[in-house]
Coordinates of N, CA and C and ligand atoms in Angstrom, one line a residue:
M1 N -16.0 3.2 -1.0 CA -15.6 2.6 -2.3 C -14.5 2.2 -2.9
R2 N -13.9 2.1 -4.1 CA -13.0 1.1 -4.5 C -11.2 2.2 -3.7
K3 N -9.9 1.4 -3.9 CA -9.3 1.7 -3.3 C -8.1 1.8 -5.0
N4 N -7.5 2.7 -4.5 CA -6.1 2.8 -5.2 C -5.0 2.1 -5.3
I5 N -4.7 1.4 -5.8 CA -3.6 0.1 -5.5 C -2.6 -0.1 -6.9
V6 N -1.5 -0.7 -5.9 CA -0.2 -1.0 -7.1 C 0.6 -1.9 -6.2
A7 N 0.2 -2.8 -7.1 CA 0.8 -4.4 -6.5 C 1.7 -5.0 -7.3
G8 N 3.4 -4.8 -6.6 CA 4.0 -5.0 -7.3 C 4.4 -6.6 -7.1
N9 N 4.7 -7.4 -8.4 CA 4.5 -9.2 -8.4 C 6.0 -9.0 -8.8
W10 N 7.0 -9.6 -8.1 CA 8.4 -10.1 -7.9 C 8.1 -11.5 -8.9
K11 N 7.6 -12.1 -9.6 CA 7.7 -13.1 -10.8 C 8.6 -14.3 -9.6
M12 N 9.8 -15.1 -10.0 CA 10.4 -15.8 -9.9 C 12.0 -14.5 -9.8
N13 N 11.1 -14.1 -8.5 CA 13.4 -13.2 -9.1 C 13.5 -12.9 -7.5
N14 N 14.6 -12.6 -6.9 CA 14.9 -12.2 -6.2 C 15.1 -13.2 -5.1
G15 N 16.3 -13.8 -4.4 CA 16.4 -15.1 -3.1 C 16.8 -13.4 -2.1
L16 N 16.8 -14.8 -1.1 CA 17.1 -14.5 0.8 C 17.7 -12.5 0.1
I17 N 18.4 -12.8 -0.2 CA 19.7 -11.2 0.5 C 18.8 -10.2 -0.1
Q18 N 18.7 -11.0 -1.7 CA 17.7 -10.0 -2.6 C 17.0 -9.0 -2.3
T19 N 16.2 -10.1 -1.4 CA 14.2 -9.6 -1.0 C 14.9 -8.8 -0.1
K20 N 16.1 -9.6 1.5 CA 16.5 -7.8 2.5 C 16.6 -6.3 1.4
T21 N 17.6 -7.3 0.9 CA 17.8 -5.6 0.1 C 16.3 -4.6 -0.4
L22 N 16.2 -5.1 -1.3 CA 15.4 -4.3 -1.6 C 13.6 -3.9 -0.7
I23 N 14.0 -4.5 0.4 CA 13.1 -4.7 1.3 C 13.8 -3.3 1.9
T24 N 15.1 -3.0 2.0 CA 14.8 -2.3 3.2 C 15.1 -0.6 2.0
E25 N 15.5 -0.8 0.9 CA 15.0 0.4 0.1 C 13.8 0.9 -0.1
L26 N 12.9 0.0 -0.3 CA 11.6 -0.1 -0.5 C 11.6 1.0 1.1
K27 N 11.4 0.4 1.9 CA 10.9 1.1 3.2 C 11.2 2.9 3.3
Q28 N 12.2 2.7 2.5 CA 13.6 3.6 2.5 C 12.0 5.5 1.6
Q29 N 11.3 4.9 0.4 CA 11.2 5.5 -0.3 C 9.2 6.1 0.8
K30 N 9.4 7.6 0.4 CA 8.6 8.1 0.8 C 7.1 8.1 0.0
Q31 N 6.1 7.4 0.3 CA 5.0 7.8 -0.2 C 4.3 8.6 -0.2
T32 N 4.0 9.6 -1.4 CA 2.9 10.1 -1.2 C 1.6 10.4 -1.8
S33 N 1.5 9.4 -1.7 CA 0.2 8.7 -2.8 C -1.1 8.0 -1.4
D34 N -2.1 8.4 -1.9 CA -3.1 7.3 -0.9 C -2.9 5.6 -0.9
A35 N -2.3 5.2 -2.4 CA -2.6 4.1 -2.9 C -1.7 3.2 -1.5
E36 N -2.6 1.6 -1.6 CA -2.9 0.7 -1.1 C -1.2 -0.4 -1.9
V37 N -0.5 -0.9 -0.7 CA 1.0 -0.8 -2.0 C 0.8 -2.1 -1.6
M38 N 1.3 -2.8 -2.3 CA 1.5 -4.6 -2.2 C 2.7 -5.2 -2.7
I39 N 3.1 -5.9 -2.1 CA 4.3 -6.5 -2.8 C 4.2 -8.4 -3.0
A40 N 4.7 -9.1 -4.0 CA 4.4 -10.3 -4.3 C 5.9 -10.8 -4.6
P41 N 6.7 -11.1 -3.0 CA 8.0 -11.9 -3.2 C 7.7 -13.6 -4.0
S42 N 8.5 -14.2 -4.2 CA 8.3 -15.8 -3.9 C 7.7 -16.0 -2.4
F43 N 7.5 -17.0 -2.2 CA 7.3 -18.6 -1.7 C 8.2 -18.5 -0.6
T44 N 9.4 -19.0 -0.7 CA 10.8 -18.6 -0.3 C 10.4 -17.1 1.3
N45 N 10.4 -16.1 0.8 CA 10.9 -14.9 1.0 C 9.2 -14.5 2.0
L46 N 8.5 -14.5 1.6 CA 6.8 -14.5 1.8 C 8.1 -14.2 3.5
W47 N 7.8 -15.0 4.1 CA 8.1 -14.6 5.9 C 8.1 -13.7 6.5
H48 N 9.9 -13.6 5.7 CA 10.3 -12.7 5.8 C 10.3 -11.1 5.1
A49 N 9.5 -10.8 4.6 CA 8.7 -9.6 3.9 C 8.2 -9.4 4.6
F50 N 6.5 -10.2 4.6 CA 5.9 -10.1 6.0 C 7.1 -9.3 7.5
E51 N 7.8 -10.3 8.1 CA 8.0 -9.7 9.0 C 8.5 -8.5 9.5
E52 N 8.9 -8.2 7.8 CA 10.0 -6.8 7.6 C 9.5 -5.4 7.4
T53 N 7.5 -5.6 6.7 CA 6.8 -4.5 6.8 C 6.1 -4.7 7.2
R54 N 5.7 -4.8 8.7 CA 4.9 -5.2 9.5 C 4.4 -3.9 10.2
Q55 N 5.4 -3.5 10.2 CA 4.5 -1.2 11.2 C 5.4 0.1 9.5
Y56 N 5.0 -1.0 8.3 CA 4.8 0.5 7.0 C 3.9 -0.4 6.3
P57 N 3.6 0.7 5.2 CA 2.3 0.7 5.0 C 1.9 -0.1 3.4
I58 N 2.7 -1.6 4.1 CA 3.0 -2.5 1.9 C 3.1 -3.6 3.0
E59 N 1.5 -4.0 2.4 CA 1.6 -5.4 2.1 C 2.1 -6.7 2.3
V60 N 1.9 -7.6 2.2 CA 2.7 -8.8 2.1 C 2.4 -9.8 0.7
V61 N 1.9 -9.7 -0.3 CA 1.3 -11.3 -0.8 C 1.6 -12.5 -1.7
A62 N 0.4 -13.6 -1.3 CA 1.9 -14.7 -2.4 C 0.4 -14.4 -3.7
Q63 N 2.0 -15.1 -4.3 CA 1.7 -14.7 -6.2 C 1.4 -15.9 -6.7
N64 N 0.4 -17.2 -5.5 CA -0.4 -18.1 -5.7 C -1.0 -18.5 -4.9
M65 N -2.1 -20.4 -5.1 CA -1.4 -20.9 -3.9 C -2.6 -22.9 -4.7
H66 N -2.9 -23.4 -4.3 CA -3.0 -24.3 -4.7 C -5.0 -24.6 -4.2
F67 N -5.7 -25.4 -5.0 CA -7.2 -25.3 -4.4 C -7.3 -26.0 -3.0
S68 N -6.6 -27.1 -2.9 CA -7.1 -27.8 -1.5 C -6.9 -27.7 -0.4
D69 N -7.3 -27.6 0.7 CA -7.2 -27.3 1.7 C -5.4 -28.1 2.7
D70 N -5.7 -29.0 2.2 CA -3.9 -30.4 2.4 C -4.0 -30.8 1.6
G71 N -2.7 -32.4 2.2 CA -3.5 -33.6 1.7 C -1.9 -33.7 0.0
A72 N -1.8 -34.5 -0.6 CA -0.5 -35.1 -1.2 C -0.8 -34.2 -2.5
Y73 N 0.4 -33.5 -2.7 CA 0.2 -32.0 -3.5 C 1.2 -31.1 -3.5
T74 N 2.2 -32.5 -3.8 CA 4.1 -31.9 -3.8 C 3.9 -31.1 -4.2
G75 N 4.8 -30.4 -3.7 CA 5.3 -28.6 -4.2 C 4.7 -27.4 -4.3
E76 N 3.3 -28.4 -3.8 CA 2.2 -26.5 -3.4 C 2.7 -26.1 -2.1
I77 N 1.9 -25.2 -1.7 CA 1.2 -24.0 -0.8 C 0.4 -24.0 -0.7
S78 N -1.2 -24.3 0.9 CA -2.1 -23.9 0.3 C -2.7 -22.8 1.1
A79 N -3.8 -22.5 1.2 CA -4.1 -21.2 1.5 C -4.0 -21.1 3.2
G80 N -3.9 -22.4 4.1 CA -4.0 -22.4 5.2 C -2.5 -21.9 5.5
M81 N -2.1 -23.0 4.9 CA -0.4 -22.5 4.6 C 0.0 -20.9 4.3
L82 N -0.3 -20.1 4.1 CA -0.1 -18.4 3.9 C -1.5 -17.5 5.2
K83 N -1.9 -17.9 5.6 CA -2.7 -17.5 6.9 C -2.3 -18.0 8.0
S84 N -1.0 -18.9 7.6 CA 0.0 -19.1 9.4 C 1.0 -18.0 9.3
I85 N 1.2 -17.6 8.0 CA 2.2 -16.6 7.8 C 1.7 -15.0 8.2
G86 N 0.2 -15.2 7.9 CA 0.0 -14.2 8.4 C -0.2 -12.9 6.7
I87 N -0.3 -14.0 6.2 CA -0.6 -13.5 4.3 C -2.0 -13.4 4.2
S88 N -3.1 -11.8 3.5 CA -3.9 -12.4 4.1 C -5.0 -12.0 2.4
T89 N -4.0 -11.7 1.7 CA -4.3 -11.6 0.2 C -2.9 -12.5 -0.7
V90 N -3.7 -13.2 -2.2 CA -3.1 -14.1 -2.8 C -3.3 -13.8 -4.0
I91 N -3.0 -13.8 -5.6 CA -2.3 -13.4 -6.8 C -3.3 -14.6 -7.8
L92 N -4.5 -14.4 -8.2 CA -4.5 -15.9 -8.5 C -4.9 -15.6 -10.1
G93 N -4.3 -16.5 -10.6 CA -5.0 -16.8 -12.1 C -4.0 -16.0 -12.9
H94 N -2.5 -15.5 -13.2 CA -1.7 -15.1 -14.1 C -1.4 -15.6 -14.9
S95 N -1.9 -14.7 -15.6 CA -1.8 -15.4 -17.8 C 0.0 -16.6 -17.4
E96 N 1.4 -16.0 -16.8 CA 2.6 -17.1 -17.1 C 1.7 -18.3 -16.3
R97 N 1.1 -18.3 -14.8 CA -0.3 -19.8 -14.1 C 0.0 -20.2 -15.2
R98 N -1.3 -19.7 -15.9 CA -2.6 -20.0 -16.8 C -2.0 -20.6 -18.1
T99 N -0.3 -20.4 -19.4 CA -0.2 -20.1 -20.2 C 0.7 -21.7 -19.5
Y100 N 2.0 -21.2 -18.9 CA 3.0 -22.3 -18.6 C 2.7 -23.4 -17.4
Y101 N 1.8 -23.7 -16.6 CA 1.2 -24.4 -15.6 C 0.0 -25.2 -16.3
N102 N -0.2 -24.4 -16.9 CA -2.1 -24.8 -17.7 C -3.3 -24.4 -16.4
E103 N -3.2 -23.7 -16.1 CA -4.7 -23.3 -15.1 C -5.7 -22.9 -15.8
T104 N -6.6 -24.1 -15.4 CA -8.1 -23.4 -16.5 C -9.2 -22.3 -15.3
D105 N -9.4 -22.5 -16.6 CA -10.5 -21.0 -15.6 C -11.5 -21.4 -14.5
E106 N -11.8 -23.3 -14.2 CA -12.4 -24.1 -14.0 C -11.4 -24.4 -12.7
A107 N -10.4 -25.1 -12.9 CA -9.4 -24.7 -11.1 C -9.4 -23.4 -10.8
L108 N -8.9 -22.7 -11.2 CA -8.8 -20.7 -11.1 C -10.3 -20.6 -10.3
A109 N -11.3 -21.1 -10.6 CA -12.7 -20.5 -9.7 C -12.6 -21.7 -8.6
K110 N -12.6 -22.3 -7.9 CA -11.8 -23.7 -7.0 C -10.3 -22.8 -6.4
K111 N -9.8 -21.9 -6.9 CA -8.7 -21.2 -6.3 C -9.4 -20.0 -5.4
V112 N -9.7 -19.4 -6.3 CA -11.2 -18.3 -5.9 C -12.1 -18.8 -5.0
D113 N -12.7 -19.7 -4.2 CA -13.4 -19.8 -3.5 C -12.7 -20.8 -2.6
T114 N -11.9 -21.3 -2.6 CA -10.3 -21.4 -1.6 C -10.1 -20.8 -0.9
A115 N -9.7 -19.2 -1.6 CA -8.8 -18.6 -1.2 C -10.2 -17.4 0.0
L116 N -10.7 -17.2 -1.0 CA -12.5 -16.6 -0.1 C -12.9 -17.2 1.0
S117 N -13.0 -18.5 1.3 CA -13.2 -19.3 2.0 C -12.2 -19.0 3.4
Q118 N -10.8 -19.7 3.7 CA -10.5 -18.8 4.2 C -9.9 -17.7 4.5
E119 N -10.0 -16.6 4.0 CA -11.2 -15.0 4.4 C -9.3 -14.7 3.8
I120 N -9.2 -14.7 3.0 CA -7.4 -14.6 1.8 C -8.6 -13.7 0.9
R121 N -7.9 -12.4 -0.1 CA -8.3 -11.6 -0.4 C -7.8 -11.9 -2.3
V122 N -8.4 -12.1 -2.9 CA -8.0 -12.6 -4.6 C -7.6 -11.1 -5.0
I123 N -6.5 -11.1 -6.2 CA -6.6 -10.6 -7.0 C -6.4 -11.6 -8.2
F124 N -8.0 -11.2 -9.0 CA -7.8 -11.6 -10.2 C -7.6 -11.7 -11.6
C125 N -6.1 -12.2 -11.8 CA -5.7 -12.1 -13.5 C -6.9 -12.6 -14.5
F126 N -6.4 -11.6 -15.9 CA -7.3 -12.1 -17.0 C -6.3 -10.9 -17.5
G127 N -7.0 -11.5 -19.2 CA -6.5 -10.6 -20.3 C -6.0 -11.2 -21.5
E128 N -6.5 -11.0 -22.7 CA -6.5 -11.3 -23.9 C -4.8 -11.5 -24.4
E129 N -4.0 -12.3 -25.0 CA -3.6 -12.2 -26.3 C -3.4 -11.5 -27.6
L130 N -2.3 -11.3 -27.9 CA -1.7 -9.9 -29.0 C -3.1 -10.8 -30.1
A131 N -3.6 -11.9 -30.6 CA -3.6 -12.2 -31.4 C -5.8 -12.4 -31.3
D132 N -6.4 -12.4 -29.9 CA -7.6 -11.8 -30.1 C -8.2 -10.9 -29.5
R133 N -6.6 -10.0 -30.1 CA -7.1 -8.0 -29.9 C -6.5 -7.6 -31.3
K134 N -6.1 -8.7 -32.7 CA -5.6 -8.0 -33.2 C -6.9 -8.7 -34.2
S135 N -7.9 -9.9 -34.0 CA -8.8 -10.4 -34.0 C -10.1 -10.0 -33.8
G136 N -10.0 -9.1 -32.6 CA -11.4 -8.0 -32.4 C -12.0 -8.3 -31.6
K137 N -11.5 -10.0 -31.0 CA -11.9 -10.6 -29.5 C -12.0 -10.9 -27.9
H138 N -10.6 -9.3 -28.0 CA -10.5 -8.9 -26.5 C -11.4 -9.4 -25.3
E139 N -12.7 -8.6 -26.3 CA -13.4 -7.8 -25.0 C -15.1 -9.4 -24.9
S140 N -14.4 -9.7 -25.5 CA -15.5 -11.4 -25.0 C -15.0 -12.5 -24.5
I141 N -12.8 -12.3 -24.5 CA -11.8 -13.3 -24.4 C -11.9 -12.7 -22.5
V142 N -11.8 -11.7 -22.7 CA -11.6 -11.1 -21.0 C -13.1 -11.5 -20.3
E143 N -14.2 -11.1 -20.8 CA -15.3 -11.6 -20.2 C -15.9 -12.8 -19.8
N144 N -15.0 -13.9 -20.7 CA -15.7 -15.9 -20.5 C -13.8 -15.5 -19.4
Q145 N -13.6 -14.8 -19.2 CA -12.5 -14.8 -17.6 C -13.1 -14.6 -17.0
I146 N -13.5 -14.0 -16.4 CA -14.0 -13.0 -15.6 C -15.5 -14.2 -14.7
K147 N -16.7 -14.5 -16.2 CA -17.6 -15.5 -15.7 C -17.3 -16.2 -15.6
K148 N -16.1 -17.0 -16.4 CA -15.9 -18.8 -15.9 C -14.9 -18.2 -14.4
G149 N -14.5 -17.8 -14.0 CA -13.7 -17.3 -12.8 C -13.9 -17.1 -11.7
L150 N -14.9 -16.6 -11.8 CA -16.1 -15.0 -10.5 C -17.5 -15.5 -10.0
F151 N -18.3 -15.7 -12.0 CA -19.6 -15.7 -11.4 C -20.3 -17.2 -11.1
H152 N -20.0 -17.6 -10.9 CA -20.4 -18.1 -9.1 C -20.2 -17.3 -8.2
L153 N -19.9 -16.6 -7.7 CA -19.9 -15.8 -6.9 C -21.0 -15.1 -5.9
K154 N -21.1 -15.1 -4.8 CA -22.7 -14.3 -4.4 C -22.3 -12.2 -4.2
A155 N -22.7 -11.4 -4.7 CA -22.5 -10.1 -4.9 C -21.9 -10.3 -4.3
D156 N -22.0 -10.0 -2.5 CA -21.1 -9.9 -1.0 C -19.8 -10.2 -1.6
A157 N -19.2 -11.1 -1.9 CA -17.2 -11.8 -1.8 C -16.8 -11.0 -2.6
F158 N -17.6 -9.8 -3.4 CA -16.7 -8.5 -4.5 C -15.8 -7.6 -3.4
K159 N -16.0 -8.1 -1.5 CA -15.6 -7.0 -1.1 C -14.4 -7.9 -1.0
D160 N -13.8 -8.6 -1.6 CA -12.3 -9.7 -1.1 C -12.1 -9.9 -1.9
V161 N -12.4 -9.1 -3.3 CA -12.3 -9.4 -4.8 C -11.1 -8.1 -5.6
I162 N -9.6 -7.9 -5.6 CA -9.5 -7.2 -6.7 C -9.1 -7.4 -8.3
L163 N -9.7 -6.7 -9.5 CA -9.1 -7.3 -10.8 C -8.1 -6.6 -11.3
A164 N -7.3 -7.8 -12.0 CA -6.0 -7.4 -12.5 C -6.5 -7.4 -13.9
Y165 N -7.1 -6.3 -15.1 CA -6.4 -7.0 -16.8 C -5.0 -7.2 -17.0
E166 N -4.5 -7.5 -16.9 CA -2.6 -7.9 -18.0 C -3.0 -8.4 -19.1
P167 N -3.2 -7.6 -20.8 CA -3.1 -8.0 -21.7 C -2.4 -8.8 -22.1
V168 N -1.7 -10.3 -22.6 CA -0.8 -11.1 -22.4 C 0.5 -10.1 -23.0
W169 N 0.3 -9.7 -24.0 CA 1.1 -9.3 -25.8 C 2.1 -7.5 -24.7
A170 N 1.3 -7.1 -23.4 CA 2.4 -5.7 -22.9 C 3.3 -6.9 -21.7
I171 N 2.6 -7.9 -21.3 CA 3.5 -8.3 -20.2 C 5.0 -8.4 -20.0
G172 N 5.7 -7.7 -19.7 CA 7.3 -7.8 -20.0 C 7.4 -8.0 -21.6
T173 N 7.0 -6.5 -21.3 CA 7.8 -6.8 -23.5 C 7.7 -5.2 -23.5
G174 N 7.4 -4.5 -22.9 CA 7.6 -2.8 -23.4 C 7.3 -2.0 -24.2
E175 N 5.7 -3.4 -24.0 CA 4.2 -1.8 -25.2 C 3.6 -2.5 -24.1
T176 N 2.9 -0.9 -24.0 CA 1.6 -0.9 -22.7 C 0.5 -0.6 -24.2
A177 N -0.9 -1.1 -23.1 CA -2.0 -0.4 -23.7 C -1.7 0.3 -23.6
S178 N -2.7 1.0 -24.7 CA -2.5 2.6 -24.4 C -4.1 2.7 -23.0
P179 N -3.7 4.1 -22.9 CA -4.4 4.5 -21.8 C -5.1 4.6 -22.0
E180 N -6.1 4.5 -23.9 CA -7.1 4.5 -24.3 C -8.1 3.3 -24.0
Q181 N -6.6 2.4 -24.6 CA -7.0 1.1 -25.0 C -7.3 0.1 -23.4
A182 N -7.1 0.6 -22.8 CA -7.0 -0.1 -20.6 C -8.5 0.9 -20.6
Q183 N -8.7 2.0 -20.8 CA -9.5 2.4 -20.3 C -11.1 1.3 -20.3
D184 N -11.0 1.9 -21.9 CA -12.0 1.4 -23.2 C -12.2 0.0 -21.7
M185 N -11.2 -1.3 -21.7 CA -11.4 -2.6 -21.2 C -11.6 -2.2 -19.9
H186 N -10.8 -1.9 -19.0 CA -11.7 -1.2 -17.9 C -13.5 -0.7 -17.6
A187 N -13.7 -0.2 -18.8 CA -15.1 0.4 -18.9 C -15.4 -0.5 -18.7
F188 N -15.8 -1.7 -20.2 CA -15.8 -2.9 -19.9 C -16.4 -3.6 -19.0
I189 N -14.8 -4.0 -18.6 CA -15.4 -5.2 -17.0 C -15.9 -4.6 -15.9
R190 N -16.1 -3.3 -15.8 CA -17.1 -3.0 -14.8 C -18.5 -3.5 -14.8
K191 N -19.0 -3.1 -16.2 CA -20.1 -3.0 -17.3 C -20.5 -4.4 -16.6
T192 N -19.8 -5.7 -17.6 CA -19.9 -7.1 -17.6 C -20.2 -7.5 -15.5
L193 N -19.0 -6.1 -15.1 CA -19.9 -6.6 -13.2 C -20.7 -5.8 -12.9
A194 N -21.2 -4.9 -13.4 CA -22.9 -4.3 -13.4 C -23.5 -4.7 -13.8
N195 N -23.8 -5.6 -15.5 CA -25.0 -6.1 -15.5 C -25.2 -7.5 -15.0
K196 N -24.1 -7.9 -13.9 CA -24.3 -9.5 -13.5 C -24.5 -9.3 -12.3
Y197 N -23.7 -8.3 -11.2 CA -24.3 -7.9 -9.6 C -24.3 -6.2 -9.5
G198 N -24.7 -6.1 -10.2 CA -25.6 -4.2 -10.1 C -24.2 -3.5 -9.9
Q199 N -24.9 -1.8 -10.5 CA -23.6 -0.4 -10.7 C -23.4 -0.6 -8.8
E200 N -23.6 -1.0 -8.5 CA -23.3 -0.7 -6.6 C -21.6 -1.4 -7.2
V201 N -21.9 -2.9 -7.0 CA -21.4 -3.6 -6.7 C -19.8 -3.4 -7.8
A202 N -20.1 -2.9 -9.0 CA -19.6 -2.9 -9.7 C -18.8 -1.8 -9.7
N203 N -19.1 -1.0 -8.5 CA -18.1 0.4 -8.6 C -17.3 -0.2 -7.4
S204 N -17.0 -0.2 -6.3 CA -16.4 -0.9 -5.3 C -16.0 -1.7 -6.6
V205 N -15.5 -2.1 -7.0 CA -14.4 -3.7 -6.8 C -13.2 -2.5 -7.9
S206 N -11.7 -2.5 -7.4 CA -10.6 -2.0 -7.6 C -10.3 -2.9 -8.6
I207 N -10.4 -2.1 -10.0 CA -9.8 -2.9 -11.5 C -7.9 -2.4 -11.7
L208 N -7.0 -2.9 -11.5 CA -5.7 -2.8 -12.1 C -5.4 -3.2 -13.2
Y209 N -4.4 -2.2 -14.0 CA -3.9 -2.9 -15.3 C -2.7 -3.2 -14.9
G210 N -2.1 -3.9 -15.5 CA -0.9 -4.7 -15.7 C -0.2 -5.1 -17.2
G211 N 1.7 -5.0 -17.3 CA 1.6 -4.6 -18.6 C 2.0 -3.4 -19.3
S212 N 4.1 -3.4 -18.7 CA 4.5 -3.0 -18.8 C 4.6 -1.5 -18.7
V213 N 3.9 -1.4 -16.8 CA 4.1 0.2 -16.2 C 5.0 0.4 -15.7
K214 N 4.9 1.1 -16.1 CA 6.7 2.6 -15.7 C 6.8 3.6 -15.1
P215 N 7.5 4.3 -14.8 CA 7.7 5.5 -14.6 C 6.3 6.8 -15.0
N216 N 7.4 6.7 -16.1 CA 7.3 7.5 -17.4 C 5.6 7.2 -17.8
N217 N 5.2 5.9 -17.7 CA 4.0 6.2 -18.6 C 2.5 6.0 -17.3
A218 N 2.7 5.5 -15.8 CA 1.9 5.1 -14.6 C 0.6 6.4 -14.7
K219 N 0.9 8.0 -14.7 CA 0.4 8.9 -14.5 C -1.1 8.9 -15.5
E220 N -0.3 8.6 -16.9 CA -1.4 8.6 -17.5 C -2.2 7.6 -17.5
I221 N -2.0 6.2 -17.4 CA -2.7 5.2 -17.2 C -4.1 5.3 -16.1
F222 N -2.9 5.6 -14.5 CA -4.2 5.9 -13.6 C -4.8 6.8 -13.3
S223 N -4.6 7.9 -14.4 CA -5.4 8.9 -14.5 C -6.8 8.7 -15.4
K224 N -6.8 7.6 -16.0 CA -8.0 6.9 -16.5 C -9.2 6.6 -15.5
T225 N -10.2 7.3 -15.3 CA -11.2 6.8 -15.0 C -11.4 5.5 -14.3
D226 N -12.0 4.3 -15.0 CA -11.8 3.2 -14.2 C -10.6 2.0 -13.7
V227 N -9.4 2.8 -14.3 CA -8.7 2.3 -13.5 C -7.5 2.3 -12.3
D228 N -7.8 1.4 -11.0 CA -7.4 2.0 -10.0 C -6.3 1.4 -10.1
G229 N -5.5 1.7 -9.9 CA -3.8 1.0 -9.7 C -2.9 0.2 -10.7
G230 N -2.1 -0.9 -10.5 CA -1.4 -1.3 -11.2 C -0.5 -2.6 -10.9
L231 N -0.8 -3.5 -11.9 CA -0.3 -4.8 -11.2 C 1.3 -4.3 -12.3
I232 N 2.6 -5.2 -11.4 CA 3.3 -4.3 -11.6 C 4.5 -5.6 -11.9
G233 N 5.2 -5.6 -13.5 CA 6.4 -7.0 -13.3 C 7.9 -5.8 -12.7
G234 N 7.9 -5.9 -14.2 CA 9.8 -5.4 -13.9 C 10.2 -3.9 -13.3
A235 N 9.0 -3.2 -13.2 CA 9.7 -1.9 -12.1 C 9.1 -2.8 -10.8
A236 N 8.9 -3.3 -10.7 CA 8.6 -3.4 -8.8 C 9.9 -4.3 -8.2
L237 N 10.9 -4.0 -9.7 CA 12.6 -4.6 -8.6 C 12.7 -3.7 -8.3
N238 N 12.7 -2.6 -8.3 CA 13.8 -1.8 -8.2 C 12.5 -0.3 -7.4
A239 N 13.0 -0.7 -6.7 CA 12.3 0.9 -5.8 C 12.2 1.9 -5.8
E240 N 13.1 2.7 -6.2 CA 12.9 4.3 -6.5 C 11.0 4.3 -7.8
D241 N 12.0 3.5 -9.2 CA 10.8 3.3 -9.9 C 9.4 2.8 -9.2
F242 N 9.4 1.5 -8.4 CA 7.8 1.1 -7.9 C 7.6 2.0 -7.1
Y243 N 8.1 3.6 -6.3 CA 7.3 4.2 -5.9 C 6.6 5.1 -6.6
A244 N 7.7 5.4 -8.1 CA 7.4 6.5 -8.7 C 5.9 6.2 -9.0
I245 N 5.8 4.6 -9.3 CA 5.0 4.4 -10.0 C 3.3 4.1 -8.9
V246 N 4.0 3.8 -7.0 CA 3.1 4.7 -6.3 C 2.5 5.2 -6.5
N247 N 2.9 6.5 -6.2 CA 3.3 7.9 -6.4 C 2.6 8.9 -7.5
A248 N 2.2 7.3 -8.6 CA 1.7 8.4 -9.3 C 0.5 8.5 -9.9
F249 N -0.5 8.2 -8.3 CA -1.8 8.9 -8.4 C -2.0 10.7 -8.4
Ligands
13P301 P1 5.7 -6.4 -16.2 O1 5.5 -4.6 -15.5 O2 6.9 -6.9 -16.5 O3 4.9 -6.3 -17.6 O4 4.8 -7.5 -16.0 C1 3.4 -7.0 -15.5 C2 2.7 -8.5 -15.1 O5 2.9 -9.2 -15.5 C3 2.7 -8.1 -13.4 O6 1.8 -9.4 -13.2

């Protein structure tokens, strides 16, 4: 069955010193929920974070990777490089990467294939913009992103795929989707999966919500049937806030 997961996406925050401090603080927090906990520091701090959390129930994951195994791609990081330092999960398709670095559905489908072929789990992100929601196109936009990024996969591959619905208008804005909006979309996502792969696969995939999840709203959002956790930005940079969210289950 699907798991509850809370993943902290640190984005482009925290140098080595801040990373050390935050990890020390994270290790001091008490976990009272059964959620899988993940943190995604920047590439330069992955190794340190991995080493420091070895004995703790915190998985260190990457924020991105390239679709090629190696070669002349200056500034890029491959799946093999991530694996070589013990990383076994990667976030792909975050809206900031889609928007600022023109990551297309096609490129993301290739990244998904590369990650899975190297036995790296994927947290696949998608979500609509405000204009899409206002014009009632949010479901078709999300359906399209999922189909183009993932529907070439065989059913069996979904054991290594986690979905993250992040409405762009809720990211870093302080405005969250209401728990009902999140539930409606998550149920729609699960139905989309079920239509293609069957109910068993759909029920086995964790679907996270991301977008201004904070200690004061996490409980209500996570209480919804089809919400299996969160992808947390700003609140993941503070150890107490992050664990208040982890423990909101
Ligand atoms: P915020 O929690 O800061 O809105 O960020 C959400 C996000 O983009 C996580 O990937």
